[in-house]
Amino acid sequence: MSGTNRHIISALVENEHGVLAKVAGLFAARGFNIESLTVGPTEDTTLSRMTIVLLADDDTLEQVVKQLRRVPTMVKVQDYLDTPTIQREMVLIRVQAGDGSRRLEALEVVNVFNGKVVDLTPKDFTAELTGSENKIQAIVDCLRPYGIKELARSGKVAMTRSPTAVR
Amino acid sequence: MSDLDAGSSKSESRSKRDTTHKIPPVHADRANRPPLDDAGRTRITPRVLAPASESAAACRVGPRRSYKSQGPWSGGEILTEALLREGVEILFGIPGGVLLSLFDSFYHAPINMILVRHEQGAGHMAEGYARATGRVGVAIGTSGPGATNLVTPITDAWMDSVPVVFLTGQVASNLIGADAFQEADITGITRPITKHNYLVKNADDLPRVVKEAFHLAGTGRPGPVLIDLPKDMLMSARDEVSWPETMRLRGYQPTIEGHAGQIKRMAELIAASKRPLLYVGGGAIASRCTAELIALSEKAKIPVTLTSMGLGAFPAEHPHYVSMLGMHGSFAANMAVSHCDLLLAIGARFDDRVTGRLDRFAAQAKKVHVDIDPASVSKNVKVDVPIVGDAATVLQALVPQVKPVDARAEWLDQIAAWQKEHPYGYSRREGEILPQQVLESIAKVTRGECVYTTDVGQHQMWACQWIPVNEPHRFISSCGLGTMGFGFPAAVGAAFGVRSQGLPVVCITSDGSFQMCLQELAVSVGHQLPVKIVILNNGCLGMIRQWQHMFFGERYSCSEMNLQPDFVRLAEAYGASATRVADPKDLNKALKWLMATPGTALLDVVTARGENVYPMVPAGGASDEMILDPKEAVAIAQRLGFESFEAD
Ligand SMILES: Cc1ncc(C[n+]2csc(CCOP(=O)(O)OP(=O)(O)O)c2C)c(N)n1
Ligand SMILES: [Mg+2]
């Protein structure tokens, strides 16, 4: 067995009902474990893009990709492991940070990470941050001591870098 | 589409119909149905089908005149016309509330709508029809229970890659999701067991969806496609209908041509091989590559073994044929797989019933896998040369590149020696009919001049072993799902399919399986189909009993049936001819009677209970470690231990 890698699979699908259920069912039926799955519109209104992150060895990945390609409404499936890509994730974090100084410290953390405060109450604040997965993980770790009340991550979206772009 | 639409069209179509028919028609069958005769039997002069054209495509060429001369069109009429445009000549099913308007459209259409007695029967008939003709079958059931009754045949078609379009009624769009009467989320239920499915909410989409559904079902790796039809959509009306030439299937482009470099490597491996073996499955029948297989086998002197799905893809009478491989395959075939140095898998999928223990399957061999479905390649077994493509196309490219071989005496002699060493066999007994003997006699009496279908169990495996199949589309069995109850309705569907060729269909079944779908006797008798049923009546669920005998200390839990119907009188109750045979001396005569009797006939053969199928590779065992002798069976099974076996 080959080693396990974290794969990002980008799939262009027909914008029809049932495609998400089909893909989710495929993963469930074969016991493939998905870390995150996002779906959203693309520049072409007839197509949606799914970004699927999963841990898999090479054999499993081959099966995943083949099974996905077998779906007639699947227009294109790509594994981004060896492709230069831009990957982003967004997080919303509500932080407790009760009294004055701790609150200021926590807000400073958000600042350092180039986050944005999108909601503020006397009891807590909510910050928004976009970045690579590492960056998201880092801010979550830094804010944890201040008391994270609630957290929502978007899951990853990804695109290949433009072939002409300077790398 | 809006509810307003549905409402207005409903009243419109109603008033139109009311002027046409005083009594609402229920099904098209009725048009052909004379009243019951004095004996209470239906005596039907069936509508004669137009001869099946070569392929559905042939019926599709050119603009055709619609069966309806003017609008407005109801959704049901659009669907009917779309089916006719796909060359559909026959469909199987049962109406229901939400489908009434569709069945009303069938009433005038030149289409043979066969009323079955259970939707499972309809689904298996469509499968039998598809497998006997190579065309796309169609089955239909109403919303809710009608649709769920189709789930078993849909799964069966999925597992055996059978091209069938399933049509299901659905509650009106505004009720979907409301737990309405007879609502079932059939697109949700069948998502993992169809190639694709559709819920059509707008009648304008029907022409395209039907076109896509038939294309998906019949091309690439064939399989079931389902179209769910809400009642209001079927009843809505359109003044204009457009029939698209194009489909919206960007993501669906089966690879037909194999990779040229890989085909060259395949030819090189064949040239370098001393002990090559062709291992051929149902994909070869779907791809119609029998001629290419024979050409390859003869040019390079390659022996051929078939899976149960592949039977008929290569003629059994050919000297290079080594019979079926796998769990109940022949000693020679399993030894050949274990000893070959090159395994050429064509349209086969390395199923666990074929391979047994994976690491011991063809362990010495380089492996080439030709399959149209990329997901089948390297799924269970890593192969050295994967070739994604249509088998016939790939073999056509391959054969000219293959180096001719004059003789391959050593390898072919070795296989012949294995065949001699342990042929399929049984020892006759005085006064008792042995099941193997029945199959041997069926083969002799029918001489291959029929289509065979089987049910599931011991009789199925004996049929695979003992019936020589010389042509594709002539042996039809539920192999992937192993559906008891498949054999008889599949025979009925096949009989419709080959009617124009004048071929009878022999259904090989047993007491357990036959009781799962016997109600379709009404269809078989009603349409005077030449279906010849042979029940190998062993009084038990033989295959289950066999496993209990071998692996569960002969504790026969729920495998022996203490009450059996009188199958002869049962058949007669439906108007079929029937008789029983128990003495081996009368067996041949009885089989001749069966084949000579016109229409549907049944032969109840009382066979010895306790006969088991050998050879057997226990599940998960290595294919060269077969249990050959009934006397050793229990001892070997116990030595190997129960844990290594998963129950059937
Ligand atoms: C629908 C269904 N239920 C249960 C089984 C499990 N099963 C496999 S073989 C078998 C016994 C079949 O008995 P019968 O049709 O009498 O055939 P025989 O083995 O006696 O030839 C059973 C119950 C099955 N394959 N299909
Ligand atoms: Mg039985």
CSV table of C-alpha atoms in Angstrom, one decimal, chain B residues 217-543:
chain,number,residue,atom,x,y,z
B,217,ALA,CA,-28.5,2.8,-20.7
B,218,GLY,CA,-27.3,1.4,-24.0
B,219,THR,CA,-23.8,2.8,-24.4
B,220,GLY,CA,-20.5,2.5,-22.6
B,221,ARG,CA,-21.0,0.0,-19.8
B,222,PRO,CA,-24.7,-0.6,-20.1
B,223,GLY,CA,-27.0,-0.2,-17.1
B,224,PRO,CA,-30.3,0.9,-15.7
B,225,VAL,CA,-31.5,4.5,-16.0
B,226,LEU,CA,-34.7,5.7,-14.3
B,227,ILE,CA,-37.1,8.4,-15.2
B,228,ASP,CA,-39.5,9.6,-12.5
B,229,LEU,CA,-42.7,11.1,-13.9
B,230,PRO,CA,-44.9,13.4,-11.7
B,231,LYS,CA,-48.5,13.1,-12.4
B,232,ASP,CA,-49.1,16.8,-13.2
B,233,MET,CA,-46.2,16.8,-15.7
B,234,LEU,CA,-47.8,13.8,-17.5
B,235,MET,CA,-51.1,15.5,-17.6
B,236,SER,CA,-49.9,18.9,-18.7
B,237,ALA,CA,-50.4,19.9,-22.4
B,238,ARG,CA,-48.2,21.3,-25.1
B,239,ASP,CA,-49.2,22.7,-28.4
B,240,GLU,CA,-45.7,22.3,-29.8
B,241,VAL,CA,-43.1,19.7,-29.1
B,242,SER,CA,-39.5,20.0,-30.2
B,243,TRP,CA,-37.5,16.8,-30.7
B,244,PRO,CA,-33.9,17.6,-30.0
B,245,GLU,CA,-31.1,16.0,-32.0
B,246,THR,CA,-28.6,16.8,-29.3
B,247,MET,CA,-28.1,15.7,-25.7
B,248,ARG,CA,-26.8,17.5,-22.7
B,249,LEU,CA,-24.2,15.0,-21.6
B,250,ARG,CA,-20.9,16.8,-21.6
B,251,GLY,CA,-19.5,14.6,-18.9
B,252,TYR,CA,-20.4,11.3,-20.6
B,253,GLN,CA,-18.0,10.1,-23.3
B,254,PRO,CA,-17.2,6.5,-23.0
B,255,THR,CA,-13.8,5.6,-24.4
B,256,ILE,CA,-14.2,3.3,-27.4
B,257,GLU,CA,-10.8,3.0,-28.9
B,258,GLY,CA,-8.2,1.5,-26.7
B,259,HIS,CA,-4.8,3.2,-26.3
B,260,ALA,CA,-2.7,2.2,-29.2
B,261,GLY,CA,0.5,1.9,-27.2
B,262,GLN,CA,-1.2,-0.4,-24.7
B,263,ILE,CA,-2.7,-2.5,-27.4
B,264,LYS,CA,0.8,-2.9,-28.8
B,265,ARG,CA,2.1,-4.0,-25.4
B,266,MET,CA,-0.8,-6.5,-25.2
B,267,ALA,CA,0.3,-8.0,-28.5
B,268,GLU,CA,3.9,-8.2,-27.3
B,269,LEU,CA,2.9,-9.9,-24.1
B,270,ILE,CA,0.9,-12.4,-26.1
B,271,ALA,CA,4.0,-13.1,-28.3
B,272,ALA,CA,6.2,-13.6,-25.2
B,273,SER,CA,3.7,-15.8,-23.4
B,274,LYS,CA,4.0,-19.6,-23.1
B,275,ARG,CA,0.7,-20.1,-21.2
B,276,PRO,CA,-1.8,-17.4,-22.1
B,277,LEU,CA,-5.4,-17.6,-21.1
B,278,LEU,CA,-8.4,-15.5,-22.1
B,279,TYR,CA,-10.8,-14.8,-19.2
B,280,VAL,CA,-14.0,-13.4,-20.7
B,281,GLY,CA,-17.1,-11.9,-19.1
B,282,GLY,CA,-20.4,-10.3,-19.9
B,283,GLY,CA,-18.8,-7.2,-21.3
B,284,ALA,CA,-17.8,-9.3,-24.3
B,285,ILE,CA,-21.5,-10.0,-25.0
B,286,ALA,CA,-22.4,-6.3,-24.6
B,287,SER,CA,-19.7,-5.4,-27.0
B,288,ARG,CA,-20.6,-8.3,-29.5
B,289,CYS,CA,-17.0,-9.3,-29.9
B,290,THR,CA,-17.4,-13.1,-30.4
B,291,ALA,CA,-15.9,-13.0,-33.9
B,292,GLU,CA,-12.8,-11.1,-32.7
B,293,LEU,CA,-12.4,-13.4,-29.7
B,294,ILE,CA,-12.4,-16.5,-32.0
B,295,ALA,CA,-10.0,-14.8,-34.3
B,296,LEU,CA,-7.6,-14.0,-31.4
B,297,SER,CA,-7.9,-17.4,-29.8
B,298,GLU,CA,-7.2,-19.2,-33.1
B,299,LYS,CA,-4.4,-16.9,-34.3
B,300,ALA,CA,-2.4,-17.2,-31.1
B,301,LYS,CA,-3.8,-20.5,-29.9
B,302,ILE,CA,-5.2,-19.1,-26.7
B,303,PRO,CA,-7.6,-21.1,-24.6
B,304,VAL,CA,-10.7,-19.3,-23.3
B,305,THR,CA,-12.5,-19.5,-20.0
B,306,LEU,CA,-15.8,-17.7,-19.4
B,307,THR,CA,-17.6,-16.3,-16.4
B,308,SER,CA,-21.2,-17.1,-15.9
B,309,MET,CA,-22.1,-13.7,-17.4
B,310,GLY,CA,-19.8,-14.4,-20.3
B,311,LEU,CA,-21.3,-17.8,-21.3
B,312,GLY,CA,-22.0,-17.8,-25.0
B,313,ALA,CA,-19.4,-15.0,-25.8
B,314,PHE,CA,-17.1,-17.8,-27.0
B,315,PRO,CA,-18.6,-21.0,-28.4
B,316,ALA,CA,-18.6,-23.9,-26.0
B,317,GLU,CA,-18.0,-26.3,-28.9
B,318,HIS,CA,-14.8,-24.6,-29.8
B,319,PRO,CA,-11.7,-26.8,-29.1
B,320,HIS,CA,-10.1,-23.8,-27.2
B,321,TYR,CA,-13.0,-23.5,-24.8
B,322,VAL,CA,-12.1,-24.5,-21.2
B,323,SER,CA,-15.5,-24.0,-19.5
B,324,MET,CA,-16.5,-21.7,-16.7
B,325,LEU,CA,-14.1,-20.6,-14.0
B,326,GLY,CA,-14.7,-19.5,-10.4
B,327,MET,CA,-16.3,-20.8,-7.3
B,328,HIS,CA,-18.2,-23.6,-9.1
B,329,GLY,CA,-16.1,-23.5,-12.2
B,330,SER,CA,-14.4,-26.5,-13.7
B,331,PHE,CA,-11.2,-28.0,-12.3
B,332,ALA,CA,-9.5,-27.3,-15.6
B,333,ALA,CA,-10.5,-23.7,-15.8
B,334,ASN,CA,-9.4,-22.9,-12.2
B,335,MET,CA,-6.1,-24.8,-12.7
B,336,ALA,CA,-5.6,-22.9,-16.0
B,337,VAL,CA,-6.0,-19.6,-14.2
B,338,SER,CA,-3.7,-20.6,-11.5
B,339,HIS,CA,-1.0,-21.7,-13.9
B,340,CYS,CA,-1.3,-19.3,-16.8
B,341,ASP,CA,1.6,-16.8,-17.3
B,342,LEU,CA,-0.6,-14.3,-19.1
B,343,LEU,CA,-4.2,-13.5,-18.2
B,344,LEU,CA,-6.2,-11.6,-20.8
B,345,ALA,CA,-9.4,-10.3,-19.1
B,346,ILE,CA,-12.0,-9.1,-21.6
B,347,GLY,CA,-15.1,-7.4,-20.3
B,348,ALA,CA,-14.8,-9.2,-17.0
B,349,ARG,CA,-14.5,-7.5,-13.6
B,350,PHE,CA,-12.5,-9.8,-11.3
B,351,ASP,CA,-15.6,-10.6,-9.1
B,352,ASP,CA,-14.9,-12.3,-5.8
B,353,ARG,CA,-16.9,-15.3,-6.9
B,354,VAL,CA,-14.5,-15.7,-9.8
B,355,THR,CA,-11.2,-14.8,-8.1
B,356,GLY,CA,-11.5,-16.3,-4.7
B,357,ARG,CA,-8.4,-15.3,-2.7
B,358,LEU,CA,-7.1,-12.3,-4.6
B,359,ASP,CA,-3.4,-12.8,-3.9
B,360,ARG,CA,-3.6,-16.3,-5.3
B,361,PHE,CA,-5.6,-15.5,-8.4
B,362,ALA,CA,-3.5,-16.0,-11.5
B,363,ALA,CA,-0.5,-15.2,-9.2
B,364,GLN,CA,2.1,-16.2,-11.9
B,365,ALA,CA,0.5,-14.2,-14.6
B,366,LYS,CA,1.0,-10.8,-16.2
B,367,LYS,CA,-2.4,-9.4,-16.5
B,368,VAL,CA,-4.1,-7.4,-19.2
B,369,HIS,CA,-7.6,-5.9,-18.6
B,370,VAL,CA,-9.8,-4.7,-21.5
B,371,ASP,CA,-12.9,-3.0,-20.2
B,372,ILE,CA,-15.1,0.0,-21.2
B,373,ASP,CA,-15.5,1.0,-17.6
B,374,PRO,CA,-12.4,2.7,-16.3
B,375,ALA,CA,-13.7,2.2,-12.7
B,376,SER,CA,-13.6,-1.6,-13.2
B,377,VAL,CA,-9.9,-1.6,-14.2
B,378,SER,CA,-7.5,-2.2,-11.4
B,379,LYS,CA,-10.4,-2.1,-8.9
B,380,ASN,CA,-10.0,-5.6,-7.4
B,381,VAL,CA,-6.8,-6.7,-9.0
B,382,LYS,CA,-3.8,-4.5,-10.1
B,383,VAL,CA,-3.1,-5.2,-13.8
B,384,ASP,CA,0.0,-4.8,-15.8
B,385,VAL,CA,-1.7,-3.5,-18.9
B,386,PRO,CA,-5.0,-1.7,-18.4
B,387,ILE,CA,-6.9,-0.9,-21.6
B,388,VAL,CA,-10.0,1.2,-21.4
B,389,GLY,CA,-12.1,0.8,-24.5
B,390,ASP,CA,-14.8,-1.2,-26.3
B,391,ALA,CA,-13.7,-4.9,-26.4
B,392,ALA,CA,-14.6,-5.4,-30.0
B,393,THR,CA,-12.8,-2.2,-31.1
B,394,VAL,CA,-9.7,-3.1,-29.1
B,395,LEU,CA,-9.6,-6.7,-30.3
B,396,GLN,CA,-10.0,-5.5,-33.9
B,397,ALA,CA,-7.0,-3.3,-33.5
B,398,LEU,CA,-5.1,-6.1,-31.6
B,399,VAL,CA,-5.6,-9.1,-33.8
B,400,PRO,CA,-3.6,-7.9,-36.8
B,401,GLN,CA,-0.7,-7.2,-34.5
B,402,VAL,CA,-0.7,-10.6,-32.9
B,403,LYS,CA,2.0,-13.0,-34.0
B,404,PRO,CA,0.5,-16.2,-35.4
B,405,VAL,CA,1.3,-19.3,-33.3
B,406,ASP,CA,1.2,-22.6,-35.1
B,407,ALA,CA,1.0,-24.8,-32.1
B,408,ARG,CA,0.9,-24.5,-28.3
B,409,ALA,CA,0.9,-28.1,-27.6
B,410,GLU,CA,2.3,-28.2,-24.1
B,411,TRP,CA,-0.1,-25.7,-22.6
B,412,LEU,CA,-3.2,-26.9,-24.5
B,413,ASP,CA,-2.4,-30.5,-23.7
B,414,GLN,CA,-1.9,-29.7,-20.0
B,415,ILE,CA,-5.4,-28.1,-20.0
B,416,ALA,CA,-6.9,-31.1,-21.8
B,417,ALA,CA,-5.2,-33.4,-19.2
B,418,TRP,CA,-6.9,-31.3,-16.4
B,419,GLN,CA,-10.2,-31.6,-18.2
B,420,LYS,CA,-9.8,-35.4,-18.3
B,421,GLU,CA,-8.6,-35.6,-14.7
B,422,HIS,CA,-11.7,-34.0,-13.2
B,423,PRO,CA,-14.5,-33.4,-15.7
B,424,TYR,CA,-17.9,-32.4,-14.4
B,425,GLY,CA,-19.4,-35.6,-13.2
B,426,TYR,CA,-22.0,-37.4,-11.2
B,427,SER,CA,-22.8,-41.0,-10.6
B,428,ARG,CA,-26.3,-42.1,-11.8
B,429,ARG,CA,-28.6,-43.7,-9.3
B,430,GLU,CA,-31.2,-46.3,-9.8
B,431,GLY,CA,-34.7,-44.9,-9.4
B,432,GLU,CA,-33.7,-41.3,-8.6
B,433,ILE,CA,-33.1,-38.4,-10.9
B,434,LEU,CA,-30.0,-36.5,-10.2
B,435,PRO,CA,-30.0,-32.7,-10.9
B,436,GLN,CA,-26.9,-32.8,-13.0
B,437,GLN,CA,-28.5,-35.5,-15.1
B,438,VAL,CA,-31.5,-33.1,-15.8
B,439,LEU,CA,-29.2,-30.4,-17.1
B,440,GLU,CA,-27.2,-32.9,-19.2
B,441,SER,CA,-30.5,-34.1,-20.7
B,442,ILE,CA,-31.8,-30.6,-21.3
B,443,ALA,CA,-28.6,-29.9,-23.2
B,444,LYS,CA,-29.1,-33.0,-25.3
B,445,VAL,CA,-32.8,-32.4,-26.0
B,446,THR,CA,-32.6,-28.7,-26.7
B,447,ARG,CA,-29.3,-28.9,-28.7
B,448,GLY,CA,-28.9,-25.2,-28.0
B,449,GLU,CA,-31.9,-24.3,-30.2
B,450,CYS,CA,-33.3,-22.0,-27.6
B,451,VAL,CA,-32.5,-19.3,-25.1
B,452,TYR,CA,-31.8,-20.5,-21.5
B,453,THR,CA,-32.6,-18.6,-18.4
B,454,THR,CA,-31.9,-19.7,-14.9
B,455,ASP,CA,-32.9,-18.8,-11.4
B,456,VAL,CA,-30.5,-18.7,-8.5
B,457,GLY,CA,-29.1,-21.6,-6.5
B,458,GLN,CA,-27.6,-25.0,-7.1
B,459,HIS,CA,-29.6,-25.5,-10.3
B,460,GLN,CA,-28.0,-22.3,-11.7
B,461,MET,CA,-24.5,-23.5,-11.1
B,462,TRP,CA,-25.3,-26.9,-12.7
B,463,ALA,CA,-26.8,-25.1,-15.6
B,464,CYS,CA,-23.6,-23.1,-16.0
B,465,GLN,CA,-21.6,-26.3,-15.9
B,466,TRP,CA,-23.6,-28.6,-18.0
B,467,ILE,CA,-25.3,-26.5,-20.7
B,468,PRO,CA,-23.0,-25.8,-23.6
B,469,VAL,CA,-23.8,-22.3,-24.9
B,470,ASN,CA,-22.6,-21.6,-28.4
B,471,GLU,CA,-23.9,-18.2,-29.1
B,472,PRO,CA,-24.1,-14.9,-27.2
B,473,HIS,CA,-27.4,-13.7,-25.8
B,474,ARG,CA,-28.5,-17.3,-25.3
B,475,PHE,CA,-27.8,-17.8,-21.6
B,476,ILE,CA,-29.4,-15.4,-19.2
B,477,SER,CA,-28.9,-15.6,-15.4
B,478,SER,CA,-28.8,-13.2,-12.5
B,479,CYS,CA,-25.1,-13.4,-11.7
B,480,GLY,CA,-24.1,-10.2,-9.9
B,481,LEU,CA,-27.1,-9.8,-7.6
B,482,GLY,CA,-28.1,-13.5,-7.5
B,483,THR,CA,-31.8,-12.7,-7.5
B,484,MET,CA,-34.1,-15.7,-6.8
B,485,GLY,CA,-37.2,-15.1,-8.9
B,486,PHE,CA,-35.3,-13.7,-11.8
B,487,GLY,CA,-35.3,-16.7,-14.1
B,488,PHE,CA,-39.0,-17.1,-15.0
B,489,PRO,CA,-39.9,-13.4,-15.7
B,490,ALA,CA,-36.6,-13.1,-17.5
B,491,ALA,CA,-37.6,-16.0,-19.7
B,492,VAL,CA,-40.9,-14.3,-20.5
B,493,GLY,CA,-39.1,-11.1,-21.5
B,494,ALA,CA,-36.6,-13.1,-23.5
B,495,ALA,CA,-39.4,-14.9,-25.3
B,496,PHE,CA,-41.0,-11.7,-26.4
B,497,GLY,CA,-37.6,-10.6,-27.6
B,498,VAL,CA,-36.8,-13.7,-29.7
B,499,ARG,CA,-40.4,-14.4,-30.8
B,500,SER,CA,-39.7,-13.3,-34.4
B,501,GLN,CA,-36.8,-15.8,-34.5
B,502,GLY,CA,-39.2,-18.6,-33.5
B,503,LEU,CA,-37.0,-19.6,-30.6
B,504,PRO,CA,-38.3,-21.2,-27.4
B,505,VAL,CA,-37.0,-20.2,-24.0
B,506,VAL,CA,-36.1,-22.8,-21.5
B,507,CYS,CA,-36.3,-21.6,-17.9
B,508,ILE,CA,-34.2,-23.7,-15.5
B,509,THR,CA,-35.4,-23.1,-12.0
B,510,SER,CA,-35.9,-24.8,-8.7
B,511,ASP,CA,-38.8,-25.0,-6.1
B,512,GLY,CA,-37.5,-22.1,-4.0
B,513,SER,CA,-36.8,-19.5,-6.8
B,514,PHE,CA,-39.8,-20.3,-8.9
B,515,GLN,CA,-42.1,-19.5,-6.1
B,516,MET,CA,-40.7,-16.0,-5.9
B,517,CYS,CA,-42.1,-14.8,-9.3
B,518,LEU,CA,-44.4,-17.5,-10.6
B,519,GLN,CA,-47.4,-15.1,-10.9
B,520,GLU,CA,-46.1,-14.2,-14.3
B,521,LEU,CA,-47.4,-17.5,-15.6
B,522,ALA,CA,-50.4,-15.3,-16.4
B,523,VAL,CA,-48.4,-13.2,-18.9
B,524,SER,CA,-46.6,-16.2,-20.4
B,525,VAL,CA,-49.8,-18.2,-20.9
B,526,GLY,CA,-51.8,-15.1,-21.9
B,527,HIS,CA,-49.4,-14.3,-24.7
B,528,GLN,CA,-48.9,-17.9,-25.7
B,529,LEU,CA,-45.2,-17.6,-25.2
B,530,PRO,CA,-43.0,-20.7,-25.8
B,531,VAL,CA,-41.5,-20.7,-22.4
B,532,LYS,CA,-40.5,-24.1,-21.1
B,533,ILE,CA,-40.1,-24.3,-17.4
B,534,VAL,CA,-38.0,-27.0,-15.8
B,535,ILE,CA,-38.2,-27.1,-12.0
B,536,LEU,CA,-35.4,-29.1,-10.4
B,537,ASN,CA,-37.6,-29.9,-7.5
B,538,ASN,CA,-35.2,-30.9,-4.7
B,539,GLY,CA,-37.6,-29.9,-1.9
B,540,CYS,CA,-35.2,-27.4,-0.5
B,541,LEU,CA,-33.2,-24.2,-0.8
B,542,GLY,CA,-30.5,-26.4,-2.2
B,543,MET,CA,-27.6,-23.9,-2.2
